[in-house]
Amino acid sequence: GASEKNDTEPAMIKKIIQHIRKRSSKPIYLMSLPPDNISHIYDYYQLGLNEVAFNIEIYDRKIAAELMPGKGKIPLTQYMNALEESTRYFGKKGNVRSMLIVGLEPEESLLKGIKDLCAIGVSPMLSIFRPMPLTTMKHIVPPTIENTKRIYKTAEDICMQYGLHLGPTCDQCQNNTLSLSPKFRDMGK
């Protein structure tokens, strides 16, 4: 949980990848802030990283800065550059992902984010905003089931235009996402 400062996080990530690689050949999935210097991504790859996610969360950066005062200051270009660079090493078939949150920005902005991610070969992941009691956002109404179904269908249609699916593909990783396991995705077609 949480993130290091962006100027120190890449060094810590590299140490962790090296530590894991010395002890295991299992795939390593990184979810972190996008590095300001994209050359770190090549280093991650060389050290043995297999998958990466830099989670934009809110595509509309004005809303992101309001709701996420720390992470919202990271420019969208920094996310998109890091994500696109990642596809050079990890491919464009689901090993590079970014989470967007359904319910915190206008649907048009969310769908533009999905399309822009897909256009560079990044698999979007969607998480539904659910307000927690006793927080400043407890009054925000989450998306309805009908809206959620419509957004899922539209998002999956956008993904399919680019040969992608909503991520993540790992069944165990889908616990907080709006996605269907590949074994269930095509049921009812």
PDB file of C-alpha atoms in Angstrom, residues 21-183:
ATOM      1  CA  ARG A  21      14.171 -12.620  -8.870  1.00  0.00           C
ATOM      2  CA  LYS A  22      16.983 -14.033  -6.701  1.00  0.00           C
ATOM      3  CA  ARG A  23      14.454 -16.269  -4.974  1.00  0.00           C
ATOM      4  CA  SER A  24      11.760 -17.009  -7.534  1.00  0.00           C
ATOM      5  CA  SER A  25      10.972 -17.243 -11.234  1.00  0.00           C
ATOM      6  CA  LYS A  26       7.273 -16.471 -10.656  1.00  0.00           C
ATOM      7  CA  PRO A  27       5.830 -13.579 -12.668  1.00  0.00           C
ATOM      8  CA  ILE A  28       6.131 -10.153 -11.037  1.00  0.00           C
ATOM      9  CA  TYR A  29       3.330  -7.596 -11.401  1.00  0.00           C
ATOM     10  CA  LEU A  30       4.114  -3.994 -10.441  1.00  0.00           C
ATOM     11  CA  MET A  31       1.443  -1.439  -9.571  1.00  0.00           C
ATOM     12  CA  SER A  32       3.062   1.927  -8.832  1.00  0.00           C
ATOM     13  CA  LEU A  33       3.228   5.585  -9.730  1.00  0.00           C
ATOM     14  CA  PRO A  34       4.466   6.286 -13.258  1.00  0.00           C
ATOM     15  CA  PRO A  35       8.160   7.207 -13.095  1.00  0.00           C
ATOM     16  CA  ASP A  36       9.047  10.721 -14.282  1.00  0.00           C
ATOM     17  CA  ASN A  37      11.988   9.218 -16.160  1.00  0.00           C
ATOM     18  CA  ILE A  38      10.643   6.462 -18.405  1.00  0.00           C
ATOM     19  CA  SER A  39      14.076   4.844 -18.730  1.00  0.00           C
ATOM     20  CA  HIS A  40      13.315   3.170 -15.377  1.00  0.00           C
ATOM     21  CA  ILE A  41      10.729   1.030 -17.182  1.00  0.00           C
ATOM     22  CA  TYR A  42      13.433  -0.599 -19.303  1.00  0.00           C
ATOM     23  CA  ASP A  43      15.399  -1.273 -16.111  1.00  0.00           C
ATOM     24  CA  TYR A  44      12.320  -2.927 -14.536  1.00  0.00           C
ATOM     25  CA  TYR A  45      11.990  -5.118 -17.613  1.00  0.00           C
ATOM     26  CA  GLN A  46      15.694  -6.042 -17.650  1.00  0.00           C
ATOM     27  CA  LEU A  47      15.525  -6.994 -13.964  1.00  0.00           C
ATOM     28  CA  GLY A  48      12.650  -9.420 -14.615  1.00  0.00           C
ATOM     29  CA  LEU A  49       9.356  -7.548 -14.238  1.00  0.00           C
ATOM     30  CA  ASN A  50       6.511  -9.168 -16.243  1.00  0.00           C
ATOM     31  CA  GLU A  51       3.479  -6.866 -15.897  1.00  0.00           C
ATOM     32  CA  VAL A  52       2.861  -3.260 -14.904  1.00  0.00           C
ATOM     33  CA  ALA A  53       0.008  -0.929 -13.956  1.00  0.00           C
ATOM     34  CA  PHE A  54       0.145   2.816 -13.535  1.00  0.00           C
ATOM     35  CA  ASN A  55      -3.361   3.641 -12.317  1.00  0.00           C
ATOM     36  CA  ILE A  56      -4.677   6.974 -13.584  1.00  0.00           C
ATOM     37  CA  GLU A  57      -7.896   6.514 -11.549  1.00  0.00           C
ATOM     38  CA  ILE A  58      -9.519   9.796 -12.672  1.00  0.00           C
ATOM     39  CA  TYR A  59      -8.872  10.758 -16.304  1.00  0.00           C
ATOM     40  CA  ASP A  60     -10.156  14.334 -15.949  1.00  0.00           C
ATOM     41  CA  ARG A  61      -7.113  15.899 -14.271  1.00  0.00           C
ATOM     42  CA  LYS A  62      -9.055  18.878 -12.894  1.00  0.00           C
ATOM     43  CA  ILE A  63     -11.317  16.484 -10.971  1.00  0.00           C
ATOM     44  CA  ALA A  64      -8.308  14.305 -10.109  1.00  0.00           C
ATOM     45  CA  ALA A  65      -6.507  17.291  -8.533  1.00  0.00           C
ATOM     46  CA  GLU A  66      -9.636  18.065  -6.485  1.00  0.00           C
ATOM     47  CA  LEU A  67     -10.295  14.532  -5.242  1.00  0.00           C
ATOM     48  CA  MET A  68      -6.719  13.209  -5.092  1.00  0.00           C
ATOM     49  CA  PRO A  69      -4.614  16.219  -4.055  1.00  0.00           C
ATOM     50  CA  GLY A  70      -1.337  14.262  -4.123  1.00  0.00           C
ATOM     51  CA  LYS A  71      -1.677  11.791  -6.978  1.00  0.00           C
ATOM     52  CA  GLY A  72      -3.937  14.165  -8.911  1.00  0.00           C
ATOM     53  CA  LYS A  73      -0.982  16.494  -9.472  1.00  0.00           C
ATOM     54  CA  ILE A  74       0.767  13.933 -11.666  1.00  0.00           C
ATOM     55  CA  PRO A  75       0.205  15.080 -15.253  1.00  0.00           C
ATOM     56  CA  LEU A  76      -1.745  12.822 -17.577  1.00  0.00           C
ATOM     57  CA  THR A  77       1.192  12.985 -20.008  1.00  0.00           C
ATOM     58  CA  GLN A  78       3.431  11.343 -17.384  1.00  0.00           C
ATOM     59  CA  TYR A  79       0.976   8.441 -17.057  1.00  0.00           C
ATOM     60  CA  MET A  80       0.466   8.051 -20.791  1.00  0.00           C
ATOM     61  CA  ASN A  81       4.196   8.249 -21.587  1.00  0.00           C
ATOM     62  CA  ALA A  82       5.028   5.621 -18.949  1.00  0.00           C
ATOM     63  CA  LEU A  83       2.191   3.360 -20.076  1.00  0.00           C
ATOM     64  CA  GLU A  84       3.099   3.626 -23.752  1.00  0.00           C
ATOM     65  CA  GLU A  85       6.785   2.998 -22.989  1.00  0.00           C
ATOM     66  CA  SER A  86       5.758  -0.065 -20.979  1.00  0.00           C
ATOM     67  CA  THR A  87       4.004  -1.571 -24.006  1.00  0.00           C
ATOM     68  CA  ARG A  88       7.391  -1.622 -25.788  1.00  0.00           C
ATOM     69  CA  TYR A  89       8.643  -4.200 -23.284  1.00  0.00           C
ATOM     70  CA  PHE A  90       5.559  -5.953 -21.936  1.00  0.00           C
ATOM     71  CA  GLY A  91       3.432  -5.946 -25.093  1.00  0.00           C
ATOM     72  CA  LYS A  92      -0.039  -4.722 -25.982  1.00  0.00           C
ATOM     73  CA  LYS A  93      -2.110  -7.734 -24.960  1.00  0.00           C
ATOM     74  CA  GLY A  94      -2.930  -7.073 -21.314  1.00  0.00           C
ATOM     75  CA  ASN A  95       0.392  -6.967 -19.454  1.00  0.00           C
ATOM     76  CA  VAL A  96       0.218  -3.164 -19.259  1.00  0.00           C
ATOM     77  CA  ARG A  97      -2.814  -1.798 -17.441  1.00  0.00           C
ATOM     78  CA  SER A  98      -4.312   1.293 -15.849  1.00  0.00           C
ATOM     79  CA  MET A  99      -7.245   1.554 -13.444  1.00  0.00           C
ATOM     80  CA  LEU A 100     -10.007   4.114 -13.917  1.00  0.00           C
ATOM     81  CA  ILE A 101     -12.709   4.664 -11.311  1.00  0.00           C
ATOM     82  CA  VAL A 102     -16.342   4.615 -12.465  1.00  0.00           C
ATOM     83  CA  GLY A 103     -18.465   7.222 -10.705  1.00  0.00           C
ATOM     84  CA  LEU A 104     -16.041  10.065  -9.965  1.00  0.00           C
ATOM     85  CA  GLU A 105     -16.013  11.859 -13.311  1.00  0.00           C
ATOM     86  CA  PRO A 106     -18.426  12.381 -16.209  1.00  0.00           C
ATOM     87  CA  GLU A 107     -18.986   9.279 -18.301  1.00  0.00           C
ATOM     88  CA  GLU A 108     -17.679  11.043 -21.426  1.00  0.00           C
ATOM     89  CA  SER A 109     -14.320  11.650 -19.756  1.00  0.00           C
ATOM     90  CA  LEU A 110     -14.147   8.070 -18.450  1.00  0.00           C
ATOM     91  CA  LEU A 111     -14.874   6.647 -21.913  1.00  0.00           C
ATOM     92  CA  LYS A 112     -12.311   8.974 -23.516  1.00  0.00           C
ATOM     93  CA  GLY A 113      -9.768   7.651 -21.020  1.00  0.00           C
ATOM     94  CA  ILE A 114     -10.643   4.066 -21.924  1.00  0.00           C
ATOM     95  CA  LYS A 115     -10.294   4.817 -25.633  1.00  0.00           C
ATOM     96  CA  ASP A 116      -7.003   6.687 -25.201  1.00  0.00           C
ATOM     97  CA  LEU A 117      -5.557   3.820 -23.147  1.00  0.00           C
ATOM     98  CA  CYS A 118      -6.659   1.218 -25.684  1.00  0.00           C
ATOM     99  CA  ALA A 119      -5.244   3.283 -28.554  1.00  0.00           C
ATOM    100  CA  ILE A 120      -1.733   2.869 -27.100  1.00  0.00           C
ATOM    101  CA  GLY A 121      -2.206  -0.838 -26.302  1.00  0.00           C
ATOM    102  CA  VAL A 122      -2.983  -0.485 -22.584  1.00  0.00           C
ATOM    103  CA  SER A 123      -5.704  -2.636 -21.039  1.00  0.00           C
ATOM    104  CA  PRO A 124      -8.047  -0.517 -18.926  1.00  0.00           C
ATOM    105  CA  MET A 125      -9.289  -1.773 -15.587  1.00  0.00           C
ATOM    106  CA  LEU A 126     -12.434  -0.314 -14.069  1.00  0.00           C
ATOM    107  CA  SER A 127     -13.234  -0.028 -10.387  1.00  0.00           C
ATOM    108  CA  ILE A 128     -16.607   1.197  -9.173  1.00  0.00           C
ATOM    109  CA  PHE A 129     -16.580   4.048  -6.678  1.00  0.00           C
ATOM    110  CA  ARG A 130     -18.266   3.006  -3.458  1.00  0.00           C
ATOM    111  CA  PRO A 131     -18.369   5.732  -0.804  1.00  0.00           C
ATOM    112  CA  MET A 132     -17.276   4.808   2.693  1.00  0.00           C
ATOM    113  CA  PRO A 133     -19.307   5.981   5.670  1.00  0.00           C
ATOM    114  CA  LEU A 134     -17.677   8.639   7.853  1.00  0.00           C
ATOM    115  CA  THR A 135     -15.626  10.067   4.959  1.00  0.00           C
ATOM    116  CA  THR A 136     -15.943  13.413   3.212  1.00  0.00           C
ATOM    117  CA  MET A 137     -17.212  11.607   0.093  1.00  0.00           C
ATOM    118  CA  LYS A 138     -19.949   9.617   1.855  1.00  0.00           C
ATOM    119  CA  HIS A 139     -22.602  11.753   0.123  1.00  0.00           C
ATOM    120  CA  ILE A 140     -21.552  10.797  -3.438  1.00  0.00           C
ATOM    121  CA  VAL A 141     -24.029   8.393  -4.976  1.00  0.00           C
ATOM    122  CA  PRO A 142     -22.314   5.435  -6.683  1.00  0.00           C
ATOM    123  CA  PRO A 143     -23.312   4.424 -10.214  1.00  0.00           C
ATOM    124  CA  THR A 144     -26.523   2.442 -10.521  1.00  0.00           C
ATOM    125  CA  ILE A 145     -26.501  -1.192 -11.655  1.00  0.00           C
ATOM    126  CA  GLU A 146     -27.971  -0.147 -15.014  1.00  0.00           C
ATOM    127  CA  ASN A 147     -25.306   2.538 -15.551  1.00  0.00           C
ATOM    128  CA  THR A 148     -22.613   0.093 -14.512  1.00  0.00           C
ATOM    129  CA  LYS A 149     -23.841  -2.523 -17.000  1.00  0.00           C
ATOM    130  CA  ARG A 150     -24.007   0.064 -19.799  1.00  0.00           C
ATOM    131  CA  ILE A 151     -20.509   1.399 -19.014  1.00  0.00           C
ATOM    132  CA  TYR A 152     -19.128  -2.145 -18.886  1.00  0.00           C
ATOM    133  CA  LYS A 153     -20.648  -2.971 -22.289  1.00  0.00           C
ATOM    134  CA  THR A 154     -19.430   0.284 -23.881  1.00  0.00           C
ATOM    135  CA  ALA A 155     -15.955  -0.093 -22.357  1.00  0.00           C
ATOM    136  CA  GLU A 156     -15.646  -3.717 -23.491  1.00  0.00           C
ATOM    137  CA  ASP A 157     -16.779  -2.700 -27.006  1.00  0.00           C
ATOM    138  CA  ILE A 158     -14.061  -0.021 -27.105  1.00  0.00           C
ATOM    139  CA  CYS A 159     -11.476  -2.542 -25.893  1.00  0.00           C
ATOM    140  CA  MET A 160     -12.499  -5.082 -28.521  1.00  0.00           C
ATOM    141  CA  GLN A 161     -11.908  -2.493 -31.284  1.00  0.00           C
ATOM    142  CA  TYR A 162      -8.251  -2.578 -30.221  1.00  0.00           C
ATOM    143  CA  GLY A 163      -7.991  -6.319 -29.620  1.00  0.00           C
ATOM    144  CA  LEU A 164      -8.079  -5.871 -25.841  1.00  0.00           C
ATOM    145  CA  HIS A 165     -10.407  -6.667 -22.936  1.00  0.00           C
ATOM    146  CA  LEU A 166     -11.051  -4.943 -19.676  1.00  0.00           C
ATOM    147  CA  GLY A 167      -8.477  -6.166 -17.218  1.00  0.00           C
ATOM    148  CA  PRO A 168      -7.177  -7.658 -15.201  1.00  0.00           C
ATOM    149  CA  THR A 169      -7.123 -11.162 -16.669  1.00  0.00           C
ATOM    150  CA  CYS A 170      -6.195 -12.779 -13.365  1.00  0.00           C
ATOM    151  CA  ASP A 171      -9.356 -14.115 -11.663  1.00  0.00           C
ATOM    152  CA  GLN A 172      -7.953 -13.427  -8.192  1.00  0.00           C
ATOM    153  CA  CYS A 173      -7.177  -9.814  -9.124  1.00  0.00           C
ATOM    154  CA  GLN A 174     -10.746  -9.036 -10.170  1.00  0.00           C
ATOM    155  CA  ASN A 175     -12.142  -8.645  -6.657  1.00  0.00           C
ATOM    156  CA  ASN A 176     -12.487  -4.844  -6.884  1.00  0.00           C
ATOM    157  CA  THR A 177     -12.901  -4.424 -10.620  1.00  0.00           C
ATOM    158  CA  LEU A 178     -15.720  -4.242 -13.115  1.00  0.00           C
ATOM    159  CA  SER A 179     -14.675  -7.186 -15.265  1.00  0.00           C
ATOM    160  CA  LEU A 180     -15.532 -10.689 -16.246  1.00  0.00           C
ATOM    161  CA  SER A 181     -13.170 -13.606 -16.331  1.00  0.00           C
ATOM    162  CA  PRO A 182     -12.500 -14.740 -19.903  1.00  0.00           C
ATOM    163  CA  LYS A 183     -14.344 -17.989 -19.136  1.00  0.00           C
TER     164      LYS A 183
END
